[in-house]
PDB file of C-alpha atoms in Angstrom:
ATOM      1  CA  MET T   1      -4.346 177.990 213.327  1.00 41.00           C
ATOM      2  CA  LYS T   2      -8.046 178.350 212.650  1.00 40.00           C
ATOM      3  CA  MET T   3      -7.926 175.521 210.121  1.00 42.00           C
ATOM      4  CA  LYS T   4      -6.312 173.246 212.750  1.00 45.00           C
ATOM      5  CA  GLN T   5      -9.031 174.096 215.280  1.00 42.00           C
ATOM      6  CA  ASP T   6     -11.797 173.414 212.731  1.00 45.00           C
ATOM      7  CA  LYS T   7     -10.190 170.102 211.840  1.00 48.00           C
ATOM      8  CA  SER T   8      -9.843 169.028 215.472  1.00 43.00           C
ATOM      9  CA  MET T   9     -13.458 170.005 216.145  1.00 44.00           C
ATOM     10  CA  GLN T  10     -14.604 168.017 213.128  1.00 48.00           C
ATOM     11  CA  ASN T  11     -12.678 164.958 214.327  1.00 49.00           C
ATOM     12  CA  ALA T  12     -14.194 165.343 217.790  1.00 49.00           C
ATOM     13  CA  THR T  13     -17.703 165.255 216.323  1.00 66.00           C
ATOM     14  CA  LYS T  14     -16.999 162.130 214.242  1.00 77.00           C
ATOM     15  CA  PRO T  15     -16.917 159.289 216.791  1.00 85.00           C
ATOM     16  CA  SER T  16     -14.802 156.257 215.986  1.00 88.00           C
ATOM     17  CA  TYR T  17     -17.691 153.987 216.959  1.00 89.00           C
ATOM     18  CA  PHE T  18     -21.378 153.999 217.920  1.00 94.00           C
ATOM     19  CA  VAL T  19     -23.280 151.994 220.535  1.00 93.00           C
ATOM     20  CA  LEU T  20     -26.502 150.264 219.408  1.00 92.00           C
ATOM     21  CA  SER T  21     -29.282 150.187 221.993  1.00 88.00           C
ATOM     22  CA  GLY T  22     -30.691 146.991 220.485  1.00 84.00           C
ATOM     23  CA  LEU T  23     -34.236 145.737 220.910  1.00 85.00           C
ATOM     24  CA  THR T  24     -34.211 145.054 224.655  1.00 83.00           C
ATOM     25  CA  ASP T  25     -32.085 145.329 227.795  1.00 82.00           C
ATOM     26  CA  ASP T  26     -33.322 142.026 229.253  1.00 84.00           C
ATOM     27  CA  PRO T  27     -30.599 139.330 228.825  1.00 84.00           C
ATOM     28  CA  ARG T  28     -33.158 136.504 228.858  1.00 86.00           C
ATOM     29  CA  LEU T  29     -35.252 138.184 226.192  1.00 89.00           C
ATOM     30  CA  GLU T  30     -32.089 138.850 224.168  1.00 90.00           C
ATOM     31  CA  LEU T  31     -31.328 135.122 224.142  1.00 91.00           C
ATOM     32  CA  LEU T  32     -34.870 134.367 222.953  1.00 92.00           C
ATOM     33  CA  LEU T  33     -34.648 137.027 220.245  1.00 92.00           C
ATOM     34  CA  PHE T  34     -31.244 135.705 219.176  1.00 94.00           C
ATOM     35  CA  THR T  35     -32.737 132.220 218.700  1.00 95.00           C
ATOM     36  CA  LEU T  36     -35.758 133.552 216.776  1.00 94.00           C
ATOM     37  CA  PHE T  37     -33.733 135.910 214.576  1.00 95.00           C
ATOM     38  CA  LEU T  38     -31.187 133.174 213.825  1.00 95.00           C
ATOM     39  CA  LEU T  39     -34.021 130.835 212.801  1.00 95.00           C
ATOM     40  CA  PHE T  40     -35.568 133.555 210.614  1.00 95.00           C
ATOM     41  CA  TYR T  41     -32.196 134.297 209.017  1.00 95.00           C
ATOM     42  CA  VAL T  42     -31.520 130.628 208.216  1.00 95.00           C
ATOM     43  CA  VAL T  43     -34.998 130.285 206.651  1.00 94.00           C
ATOM     44  CA  THR T  44     -34.405 133.507 204.686  1.00 94.00           C
ATOM     45  CA  LEU T  45     -31.080 132.251 203.339  1.00 94.00           C
ATOM     46  CA  LEU T  46     -32.396 128.789 202.432  1.00 92.00           C
ATOM     47  CA  ALA T  47     -35.635 130.075 200.866  1.00 91.00           C
ATOM     48  CA  ASN T  48     -34.024 132.797 198.741  1.00 93.00           C
ATOM     49  CA  ILE T  49     -31.074 130.650 197.644  1.00 92.00           C
ATOM     50  CA  SER T  50     -33.554 127.893 196.697  1.00 89.00           C
ATOM     51  CA  ILE T  51     -35.568 130.311 194.526  1.00 91.00           C
ATOM     52  CA  ILE T  52     -32.384 131.502 192.780  1.00 92.00           C
ATOM     53  CA  VAL T  53     -31.114 127.940 192.204  1.00 89.00           C
ATOM     54  CA  ILE T  54     -34.490 126.642 190.969  1.00 88.00           C
ATOM     55  CA  ILE T  55     -34.989 129.488 188.477  1.00 90.00           C
ATOM     56  CA  SER T  56     -31.379 129.341 187.268  1.00 89.00           C
ATOM     57  CA  GLY T  57     -31.470 125.552 186.833  1.00 84.00           C
ATOM     58  CA  ASP T  58     -34.794 125.191 184.972  1.00 83.00           C
ATOM     59  CA  SER T  59     -34.769 126.458 181.369  1.00 84.00           C
ATOM     60  CA  ARG T  60     -38.576 126.656 181.353  1.00 85.00           C
ATOM     61  CA  LEU T  61     -38.352 129.433 183.946  1.00 87.00           C
ATOM     62  CA  HIS T  62     -35.980 131.569 181.874  1.00 90.00           C
ATOM     63  CA  ILE T  63     -38.669 134.150 181.097  1.00 91.00           C
ATOM     64  CA  PRO T  64     -38.944 137.795 182.245  1.00 93.00           C
ATOM     65  CA  MET T  65     -41.283 137.181 185.203  1.00 91.00           C
ATOM     66  CA  TYR T  66     -38.904 134.698 186.835  1.00 91.00           C
ATOM     67  CA  PHE T  67     -35.895 136.844 185.999  1.00 95.00           C
ATOM     68  CA  PHE T  68     -37.431 139.573 188.173  1.00 95.00           C
ATOM     69  CA  ILE T  69     -38.397 137.088 190.908  1.00 92.00           C
ATOM     70  CA  LYS T  70     -34.792 135.830 190.972  1.00 94.00           C
ATOM     71  CA  ASN T  71     -33.549 139.406 191.352  1.00 95.00           C
ATOM     72  CA  LEU T  72     -36.035 139.996 194.172  1.00 93.00           C
ATOM     73  CA  SER T  73     -34.718 136.907 195.967  1.00 93.00           C
ATOM     74  CA  PHE T  74     -31.134 138.079 195.493  1.00 93.00           C
ATOM     75  CA  LEU T  75     -32.108 141.489 196.880  1.00 93.00           C
ATOM     76  CA  ASP T  76     -33.830 139.914 199.911  1.00 92.00           C
ATOM     77  CA  LEU T  77     -30.742 137.764 200.478  1.00 92.00           C
ATOM     78  CA  CYS T  78     -28.503 140.843 200.540  1.00 90.00           C
ATOM     79  CA  TYR T  79     -31.127 142.887 202.380  1.00 85.00           C
ATOM     80  CA  SER T  80     -31.250 140.632 205.417  1.00 91.00           C
ATOM     81  CA  SER T  81     -27.477 140.021 205.407  1.00 94.00           C
ATOM     82  CA  VAL T  82     -26.808 143.757 205.770  1.00 93.00           C
ATOM     83  CA  ILE T  83     -28.591 143.904 209.142  1.00 93.00           C
ATOM     84  CA  LEU T  84     -29.105 140.472 210.704  1.00 94.00           C
ATOM     85  CA  PRO T  85     -25.513 139.201 211.247  1.00 94.00           C
ATOM     86  CA  LYS T  86     -24.614 142.370 213.176  1.00 93.00           C
ATOM     87  CA  THR T  87     -27.924 142.253 215.069  1.00 93.00           C
ATOM     88  CA  LEU T  88     -27.278 138.636 216.074  1.00 94.00           C
ATOM     89  CA  ALA T  89     -23.802 139.600 217.270  1.00 92.00           C
ATOM     90  CA  THR T  90     -25.141 142.475 219.399  1.00 91.00           C
ATOM     91  CA  PHE T  91     -27.601 140.124 221.124  1.00 91.00           C
ATOM     92  CA  LEU T  92     -24.607 138.225 222.515  1.00 89.00           C
ATOM     93  CA  SER T  93     -22.380 141.262 223.048  1.00 86.00           C
ATOM     94  CA  VAL T  94     -22.035 143.344 226.197  1.00 85.00           C
ATOM     95  CA  THR T  95     -20.725 146.507 224.512  1.00 86.00           C
ATOM     96  CA  LYS T  96     -22.988 146.397 221.382  1.00 90.00           C
ATOM     97  CA  THR T  97     -20.620 148.660 219.471  1.00 93.00           C
ATOM     98  CA  ILE T  98     -20.416 149.259 215.730  1.00 94.00           C
ATOM     99  CA  SER T  99     -17.505 151.107 214.134  1.00 94.00           C
ATOM    100  CA  PHE T 100     -18.051 154.380 212.305  1.00 94.00           C
ATOM    101  CA  VAL T 101     -17.162 152.790 208.938  1.00 94.00           C
ATOM    102  CA  GLU T 102     -19.437 149.787 209.587  1.00 94.00           C
ATOM    103  CA  CYS T 103     -22.261 152.160 210.457  1.00 95.00           C
ATOM    104  CA  VAL T 104     -21.783 154.131 207.230  1.00 95.00           C
ATOM    105  CA  MET T 105     -21.765 150.971 205.112  1.00 95.00           C
ATOM    106  CA  GLN T 106     -24.750 149.475 206.923  1.00 95.00           C
ATOM    107  CA  MET T 107     -26.846 152.606 206.394  1.00 93.00           C
ATOM    108  CA  TYR T 108     -25.775 152.874 202.758  1.00 95.00           C
ATOM    109  CA  LEU T 109     -26.533 149.243 201.870  1.00 94.00           C
ATOM    110  CA  PHE T 110     -29.782 149.204 203.855  1.00 91.00           C
ATOM    111  CA  GLY T 111     -30.989 152.428 202.204  1.00 90.00           C
ATOM    112  CA  ALA T 112     -30.083 151.047 198.783  1.00 92.00           C
ATOM    113  CA  SER T 113     -32.011 147.842 199.547  1.00 90.00           C
ATOM    114  CA  VAL T 114     -35.187 149.693 200.564  1.00 87.00           C
ATOM    115  CA  SER T 115     -35.100 151.922 197.467  1.00 90.00           C
ATOM    116  CA  LEU T 116     -34.227 148.966 195.252  1.00 92.00           C
ATOM    117  CA  GLU T 117     -37.203 146.967 196.498  1.00 91.00           C
ATOM    118  CA  CYS T 118     -39.476 149.934 195.730  1.00 91.00           C
ATOM    119  CA  PHE T 119     -38.183 150.214 192.161  1.00 94.00           C
ATOM    120  CA  LEU T 120     -38.096 146.458 191.567  1.00 94.00           C
ATOM    121  CA  LEU T 121     -41.719 146.011 192.700  1.00 94.00           C
ATOM    122  CA  GLY T 122     -42.662 148.758 190.230  1.00 94.00           C
ATOM    123  CA  VAL T 123     -40.757 146.968 187.432  1.00 95.00           C
ATOM    124  CA  MET T 124     -42.513 143.695 188.302  1.00 95.00           C
ATOM    125  CA  ALA T 125     -45.907 145.436 188.116  1.00 95.00           C
ATOM    126  CA  TYR T 126     -45.043 146.713 184.628  1.00 95.00           C
ATOM    127  CA  ASP T 127     -44.038 143.169 183.634  1.00 95.00           C
ATOM    128  CA  ARG T 128     -47.450 141.858 184.742  1.00 93.00           C
ATOM    129  CA  TYR T 129     -49.158 144.694 182.833  1.00 94.00           C
ATOM    130  CA  VAL T 130     -47.417 143.725 179.570  1.00 95.00           C
ATOM    131  CA  ALA T 131     -48.055 139.991 180.138  1.00 92.00           C
ATOM    132  CA  ILE T 132     -51.803 140.400 180.726  1.00 92.00           C
ATOM    133  CA  CYS T 133     -52.695 143.438 178.625  1.00 93.00           C
ATOM    134  CA  ASN T 134     -50.406 142.656 175.645  1.00 91.00           C
ATOM    135  CA  PRO T 135     -49.799 138.881 175.827  1.00 89.00           C
ATOM    136  CA  LEU T 136     -49.002 138.469 172.104  1.00 90.00           C
ATOM    137  CA  LEU T 137     -46.280 141.110 172.300  1.00 91.00           C
ATOM    138  CA  TYR T 138     -44.940 140.034 175.706  1.00 92.00           C
ATOM    139  CA  MET T 139     -41.778 138.238 174.574  1.00 89.00           C
ATOM    140  CA  ILE T 140     -41.124 140.930 171.971  1.00 91.00           C
ATOM    141  CA  LEU T 141     -41.485 143.865 174.362  1.00 91.00           C
ATOM    142  CA  MET T 142     -39.850 142.194 177.370  1.00 94.00           C
ATOM    143  CA  LYS T 143     -36.638 141.087 175.709  1.00 93.00           C
ATOM    144  CA  LYS T 144     -33.763 139.965 177.906  1.00 92.00           C
ATOM    145  CA  ARG T 145     -31.738 143.099 177.182  1.00 94.00           C
ATOM    146  CA  PHE T 146     -34.681 145.343 178.133  1.00 96.00           C
ATOM    147  CA  CYS T 147     -35.287 143.375 181.354  1.00 96.00           C
ATOM    148  CA  VAL T 148     -31.609 143.713 182.302  1.00 96.00           C
ATOM    149  CA  GLN T 149     -31.833 147.460 181.609  1.00 96.00           C
ATOM    150  CA  LEU T 150     -34.916 147.788 183.846  1.00 95.00           C
ATOM    151  CA  VAL T 151     -33.169 146.015 186.717  1.00 96.00           C
ATOM    152  CA  GLY T 152     -30.031 148.074 186.059  1.00 95.00           C
ATOM    153  CA  PHE T 153     -31.996 151.321 186.333  1.00 94.00           C
ATOM    154  CA  ALA T 154     -33.548 150.033 189.578  1.00 94.00           C
ATOM    155  CA  TYR T 155     -30.068 149.399 191.020  1.00 94.00           C
ATOM    156  CA  LEU T 156     -28.826 152.777 189.786  1.00 94.00           C
ATOM    157  CA  GLY T 157     -31.779 154.566 191.397  1.00 92.00           C
ATOM    158  CA  GLY T 158     -31.427 152.597 194.632  1.00 92.00           C
ATOM    159  CA  TYR T 159     -27.723 153.228 195.119  1.00 94.00           C
ATOM    160  CA  LEU T 160     -28.005 156.885 194.062  1.00 93.00           C
ATOM    161  CA  ASN T 161     -30.796 157.422 196.595  1.00 92.00           C
ATOM    162  CA  ALA T 162     -28.749 155.697 199.319  1.00 92.00           C
ATOM    163  CA  SER T 163     -25.676 157.791 198.456  1.00 94.00           C
ATOM    164  CA  ILE T 164     -27.633 161.023 198.954  1.00 92.00           C
ATOM    165  CA  HIS T 165     -29.063 159.970 202.343  1.00 90.00           C
ATOM    166  CA  THR T 166     -25.775 158.554 203.641  1.00 93.00           C
ATOM    167  CA  SER T 167     -23.583 161.481 202.584  1.00 93.00           C
ATOM    168  CA  CYS T 168     -26.040 164.034 203.987  1.00 91.00           C
ATOM    169  CA  THR T 169     -26.296 162.191 207.311  1.00 92.00           C
ATOM    170  CA  PHE T 170     -22.613 161.544 207.991  1.00 92.00           C
ATOM    171  CA  GLN T 171     -21.472 165.066 207.209  1.00 90.00           C
ATOM    172  CA  LEU T 172     -23.290 166.151 210.384  1.00 89.00           C
ATOM    173  CA  PRO T 173     -21.442 166.582 213.695  1.00 90.00           C
ATOM    174  CA  PHE T 174     -22.460 163.949 216.275  1.00 88.00           C
ATOM    175  CA  CYS T 175     -21.719 165.674 219.579  1.00 84.00           C
ATOM    176  CA  LYS T 176     -24.785 164.796 221.689  1.00 78.00           C
ATOM    177  CA  SER T 177     -23.991 161.128 222.139  1.00 84.00           C
ATOM    178  CA  ASN T 178     -22.670 158.088 220.284  1.00 89.00           C
ATOM    179  CA  LYS T 179     -25.531 155.812 221.396  1.00 91.00           C
ATOM    180  CA  ILE T 180     -27.978 155.010 218.582  1.00 90.00           C
ATOM    181  CA  ASP T 181     -31.508 154.345 219.811  1.00 87.00           C
ATOM    182  CA  HIS T 182     -32.014 151.500 217.359  1.00 87.00           C
ATOM    183  CA  PHE T 183     -30.698 148.011 216.566  1.00 90.00           C
ATOM    184  CA  TYR T 184     -28.961 149.159 213.362  1.00 92.00           C
ATOM    185  CA  CYS T 185     -27.723 152.405 211.767  1.00 92.00           C
ATOM    186  CA  ASP T 186     -30.660 154.294 210.286  1.00 88.00           C
ATOM    187  CA  VAL T 187     -31.172 157.958 209.374  1.00 87.00           C
ATOM    188  CA  PRO T 188     -33.773 159.128 211.968  1.00 84.00           C
ATOM    189  CA  PRO T 189     -31.956 157.890 215.126  1.00 87.00           C
ATOM    190  CA  LEU T 190     -28.634 159.247 213.829  1.00 90.00           C
ATOM    191  CA  LEU T 191     -30.154 162.684 213.162  1.00 88.00           C
ATOM    192  CA  LYS T 192     -31.110 162.790 216.846  1.00 87.00           C
ATOM    193  CA  LEU T 193     -27.426 162.528 217.798  1.00 90.00           C
ATOM    194  CA  SER T 194     -26.473 165.663 215.873  1.00 88.00           C
ATOM    195  CA  CYS T 195     -26.083 168.975 217.650  1.00 86.00           C
ATOM    196  CA  SER T 196     -26.661 170.953 214.428  1.00 86.00           C
ATOM    197  CA  ASP T 197     -29.872 171.849 212.612  1.00 86.00           C
ATOM    198  CA  THR T 198     -31.143 168.759 210.764  1.00 85.00           C
ATOM    199  CA  THR T 199     -34.061 170.411 208.944  1.00 86.00           C
ATOM    200  CA  ALA T 200     -32.303 170.174 205.576  1.00 87.00           C
ATOM    201  CA  ASN T 201     -31.522 166.490 206.167  1.00 84.00           C
ATOM    202  CA  GLU T 202     -35.149 165.740 207.043  1.00 82.00           C
ATOM    203  CA  LEU T 203     -36.250 167.567 203.889  1.00 85.00           C
ATOM    204  CA  VAL T 204     -33.813 165.551 201.757  1.00 84.00           C
ATOM    205  CA  MET T 205     -35.021 162.314 203.385  1.00 80.00           C
ATOM    206  CA  PHE T 206     -38.656 163.272 202.720  1.00 79.00           C
ATOM    207  CA  ILE T 207     -38.108 164.361 199.090  1.00 82.00           C
ATOM    208  CA  PHE T 208     -35.802 161.609 197.818  1.00 80.00           C
ATOM    209  CA  GLY T 209     -37.295 158.818 199.951  1.00 77.00           C
ATOM    210  CA  GLY T 210     -40.801 159.890 198.942  1.00 78.00           C
ATOM    211  CA  LEU T 211     -39.781 160.117 195.289  1.00 83.00           C
ATOM    212  CA  ALA T 212     -38.662 156.484 195.236  1.00 83.00           C
ATOM    213  CA  GLU T 213     -41.784 155.270 197.025  1.00 83.00           C
ATOM    214  CA  ILE T 214     -44.309 157.418 195.142  1.00 86.00           C
ATOM    215  CA  SER T 215     -42.852 156.732 191.677  1.00 89.00           C
ATOM    216  CA  SER T 216     -42.893 152.986 192.346  1.00 91.00           C
ATOM    217  CA  LEU T 217     -46.369 153.018 193.892  1.00 90.00           C
ATOM    218  CA  THR T 218     -47.727 155.116 191.000  1.00 93.00           C
ATOM    219  CA  THR T 219     -46.319 152.604 188.495  1.00 94.00           C
ATOM    220  CA  ILE T 220     -47.927 149.754 190.452  1.00 94.00           C
ATOM    221  CA  MET T 221     -51.329 151.459 190.716  1.00 94.00           C
ATOM    222  CA  VAL T 222     -51.454 152.496 187.038  1.00 95.00           C
ATOM    223  CA  SER T 223     -50.329 149.033 185.901  1.00 94.00           C
ATOM    224  CA  TYR T 224     -52.935 147.267 188.009  1.00 94.00           C
ATOM    225  CA  SER T 225     -55.704 149.628 186.917  1.00 94.00           C
ATOM    226  CA  TYR T 226     -55.099 148.425 183.332  1.00 94.00           C
ATOM    227  CA  ILE T 227     -54.633 144.819 184.488  1.00 93.00           C
ATOM    228  CA  ILE T 228     -57.942 144.752 186.395  1.00 91.00           C
ATOM    229  CA  SER T 229     -59.760 146.376 183.472  1.00 92.00           C
ATOM    230  CA  THR T 230     -58.349 143.762 181.080  1.00 91.00           C
ATOM    231  CA  ILE T 231     -59.178 140.830 183.396  1.00 89.00           C
ATOM    232  CA  LEU T 232     -62.776 142.021 183.831  1.00 87.00           C
ATOM    233  CA  ASN T 233     -63.204 142.029 180.033  1.00 87.00           C
ATOM    234  CA  ILE T 234     -62.167 138.376 179.736  1.00 82.00           C
ATOM    235  CA  ASN T 235     -65.286 136.320 178.977  1.00 83.00           C
ATOM    236  CA  SER T 236     -64.083 133.036 180.489  1.00 81.00           C
ATOM    237  CA  GLN T 237     -64.196 132.756 184.274  1.00 81.00           C
ATOM    238  CA  GLN T 238     -61.318 130.296 184.102  1.00 81.00           C
ATOM    239  CA  GLY T 239     -59.358 132.787 182.009  1.00 77.00           C
ATOM    240  CA  ARG T 240     -59.991 135.582 184.524  1.00 81.00           C
ATOM    241  CA  LYS T 241     -58.912 133.344 187.397  1.00 81.00           C
ATOM    242  CA  LYS T 242     -55.743 132.225 185.605  1.00 79.00           C
ATOM    243  CA  SER T 243     -54.767 135.807 184.686  1.00 78.00           C
ATOM    244  CA  PHE T 244     -55.335 137.111 188.197  1.00 82.00           C
ATOM    245  CA  SER T 245     -53.453 134.200 189.795  1.00 81.00           C
ATOM    246  CA  THR T 246     -50.238 135.376 188.112  1.00 79.00           C
ATOM    247  CA  CYS T 247     -50.551 138.678 190.025  1.00 87.00           C
ATOM    248  CA  THR T 248     -51.520 137.496 193.509  1.00 86.00           C
ATOM    249  CA  SER T 249     -47.975 136.808 194.753  1.00 85.00           C
ATOM    250  CA  HIS T 250     -46.800 140.229 193.589  1.00 88.00           C
ATOM    251  CA  LEU T 251     -49.833 141.936 195.153  1.00 89.00           C
ATOM    252  CA  MET T 252     -49.206 140.204 198.484  1.00 88.00           C
ATOM    253  CA  THR T 253     -45.553 141.302 198.427  1.00 89.00           C
ATOM    254  CA  VAL T 254     -46.539 144.889 197.569  1.00 89.00           C
ATOM    255  CA  GLY T 255     -49.193 144.907 200.303  1.00 87.00           C
ATOM    256  CA  ILE T 256     -46.790 143.758 203.035  1.00 86.00           C
ATOM    257  CA  PHE T 257     -44.001 146.098 201.919  1.00 86.00           C
ATOM    258  CA  TYR T 258     -46.071 149.262 201.529  1.00 83.00           C
ATOM    259  CA  SER T 259     -48.212 148.678 204.627  1.00 80.00           C
ATOM    260  CA  THR T 260     -44.943 148.832 206.588  1.00 79.00           C
ATOM    261  CA  ILE T 261     -44.026 152.104 204.845  1.00 72.00           C
ATOM    262  CA  VAL T 262     -47.453 153.571 205.629  1.00 66.00           C
ATOM    263  CA  PHE T 263     -47.105 152.580 209.283  1.00 67.00           C
ATOM    264  CA  MET T 264     -43.666 154.165 209.536  1.00 63.00           C
ATOM    265  CA  TYR T 265     -44.166 157.388 207.616  1.00 54.00           C
ATOM    266  CA  LEU T 266     -47.894 158.154 207.277  1.00 51.00           C
ATOM    267  CA  ARG T 267     -48.988 158.031 210.900  1.00 51.00           C
ATOM    268  CA  PRO T 268     -49.513 161.182 213.021  1.00 48.00           C
ATOM    269  CA  SER T 269     -46.273 162.646 214.333  1.00 45.00           C
ATOM    270  CA  SER T 270     -47.762 162.764 217.837  1.00 45.00           C
ATOM    271  CA  SER T 271     -47.931 158.958 217.890  1.00 47.00           C
ATOM    272  CA  TYR T 272     -44.342 158.500 216.705  1.00 51.00           C
ATOM    273  CA  ALA T 273     -41.980 156.604 218.986  1.00 58.00           C
ATOM    274  CA  MET T 274     -38.690 154.805 218.409  1.00 61.00           C
ATOM    275  CA  SER T 275     -40.187 151.645 219.905  1.00 64.00           C
ATOM    276  CA  GLN T 276     -42.792 151.631 217.110  1.00 66.00           C
ATOM    277  CA  ASP T 277     -40.106 152.354 214.541  1.00 72.00           C
ATOM    278  CA  ARG T 278     -38.055 149.385 215.766  1.00 76.00           C
ATOM    279  CA  ILE T 279     -41.075 147.073 215.427  1.00 77.00           C
ATOM    280  CA  ALA T 280     -41.677 148.267 211.854  1.00 78.00           C
ATOM    281  CA  SER T 281     -37.960 147.880 211.113  1.00 82.00           C
ATOM    282  CA  VAL T 282     -38.107 144.236 212.201  1.00 86.00           C
ATOM    283  CA  PHE T 283     -40.626 143.705 209.392  1.00 82.00           C
ATOM    284  CA  TYR T 284     -38.275 145.407 206.935  1.00 79.00           C
ATOM    285  CA  THR T 285     -35.130 143.566 207.914  1.00 85.00           C
ATOM    286  CA  VAL T 286     -36.370 140.180 209.172  1.00 89.00           C
ATOM    287  CA  ILE T 287     -39.929 139.317 208.125  1.00 89.00           C
ATOM    288  CA  ILE T 288     -40.228 140.663 204.563  1.00 88.00           C
ATOM    289  CA  PRO T 289     -37.006 139.053 203.203  1.00 91.00           C
ATOM    290  CA  MET T 290     -38.200 135.732 204.672  1.00 91.00           C
ATOM    291  CA  LEU T 291     -41.833 135.997 203.490  1.00 89.00           C
ATOM    292  CA  ASN T 292     -41.200 137.046 199.875  1.00 88.00           C
ATOM    293  CA  PRO T 293     -39.640 133.747 198.681  1.00 88.00           C
ATOM    294  CA  LEU T 294     -42.202 131.749 200.683  1.00 86.00           C
ATOM    295  CA  ILE T 295     -45.066 133.670 199.041  1.00 85.00           C
ATOM    296  CA  TYR T 296     -43.702 133.085 195.535  1.00 84.00           C
ATOM    297  CA  GLY T 297     -42.591 129.523 196.251  1.00 77.00           C
ATOM    298  CA  LEU T 298     -45.876 128.337 197.771  1.00 69.00           C
ATOM    299  CA  ARG T 299     -48.255 130.145 195.402  1.00 70.00           C
ATOM    300  CA  ASN T 300     -46.419 129.639 192.103  1.00 74.00           C
ATOM    301  CA  LYS T 301     -47.167 126.271 190.498  1.00 76.00           C
ATOM    302  CA  GLU T 302     -44.238 126.438 188.070  1.00 77.00           C
ATOM    303  CA  LEU T 303     -41.761 127.038 190.883  1.00 80.00           C
ATOM    304  CA  THR T 304     -43.333 124.246 192.935  1.00 76.00           C
ATOM    305  CA  ARG T 305     -43.110 121.804 190.025  1.00 78.00           C
ATOM    306  CA  ALA T 306     -39.487 122.790 189.360  1.00 75.00           C
ATOM    307  CA  PHE T 307     -38.663 122.265 193.039  1.00 71.00           C
ATOM    308  CA  MET T 308     -40.311 118.829 193.056  1.00 74.00           C
ATOM    309  CA  LYS T 309     -38.371 117.888 189.922  1.00 74.00           C
ATOM    310  CA  ILE T 310     -35.062 118.880 191.525  1.00 70.00           C
ATOM    311  CA  ARG T 311     -35.969 117.034 194.722  1.00 67.00           C
ATOM    312  CA  GLU T 312     -36.814 113.831 192.817  1.00 66.00           C
ATOM    313  CA  LYS T 313     -33.557 114.129 190.879  1.00 65.00           C
ATOM    314  CA  TYR T 314     -31.233 114.579 193.854  1.00 58.00           C
ATOM    315  CA  THR T 315     -33.015 112.722 196.707  1.00 56.00           C
ATOM    316  CA  PRO T 316     -31.608 109.276 195.727  1.00 54.00           C
ATOM    317  CA  TRP T 317     -28.093 110.699 195.756  1.00 49.00           C
ATOM    318  CA  LEU T 318     -28.620 112.295 199.163  1.00 43.00           C
ATOM    319  CA  LEU T 319     -29.883 108.996 200.584  1.00 46.00           C
ATOM    320  CA  LEU T 320     -26.657 107.306 199.474  1.00 48.00           C
ATOM    321  CA  LEU T 321     -24.510 109.778 201.434  1.00 43.00           C
TER     322      LEU T 321
END
């Protein structure tokens, strides 16, 4: 009898669906946001797919650096597709509901994407360290098999981290409400719906989330300390400029990504508000996946040349259609 009561209580605290509050309650503003987000999503898809196609189709770009850039574009493609289609649908929906299973999968895939980007940016920093500090050994050290292993470990770490956060969150009873004060399923707003003590969950989020971010950031900082030291010892000004130019796109990506993390997690708790968190989340889910391929595409001469070559090759055929 007691087991039946516990089971019924557990079912009662696991809602079949959640309601997303979205970004605004103003219908006119929702229509504007829908148009903007749809535009951003289309640009994100086109830009990232273009990077993947260009790198895959040009044999000259089949080197470790572009292998990692292609994986970053694939990650950004998946990253935005986890959140944006549902967000676009909620802009046009009256109920703004998301099923329990959809919510679990969205949180899991989003958490994996954030952790993956942390690890992948660290791997890319190590790649730049080997290329600049040990250029003669670059192709020997960064063999294809080793590069695949590095990306594989990044995926393993990302999905393991997401599994821990997701399983810890959804084992909680949600008896306060089923309305999520956010435009997608994320850990902090879901913890607020639980009627049990969430201290352990917050500790897990801090430890494992911080571990992914700190380990990646440490790798980036150590790598660039050696890179800067090596560049400063280059006698030729042209040589220093050329070496540093190969790092600028990565540094810009790291700066945008980690500045968002700092804003979200390293500001005083007294200034915390869900409205601020939603703004930062827009950068995560909308802006960063769109900016990354544009940064690499516009600043990388090899990618630009490869794109121009493809355009010259296929433009005459397109004009005939």
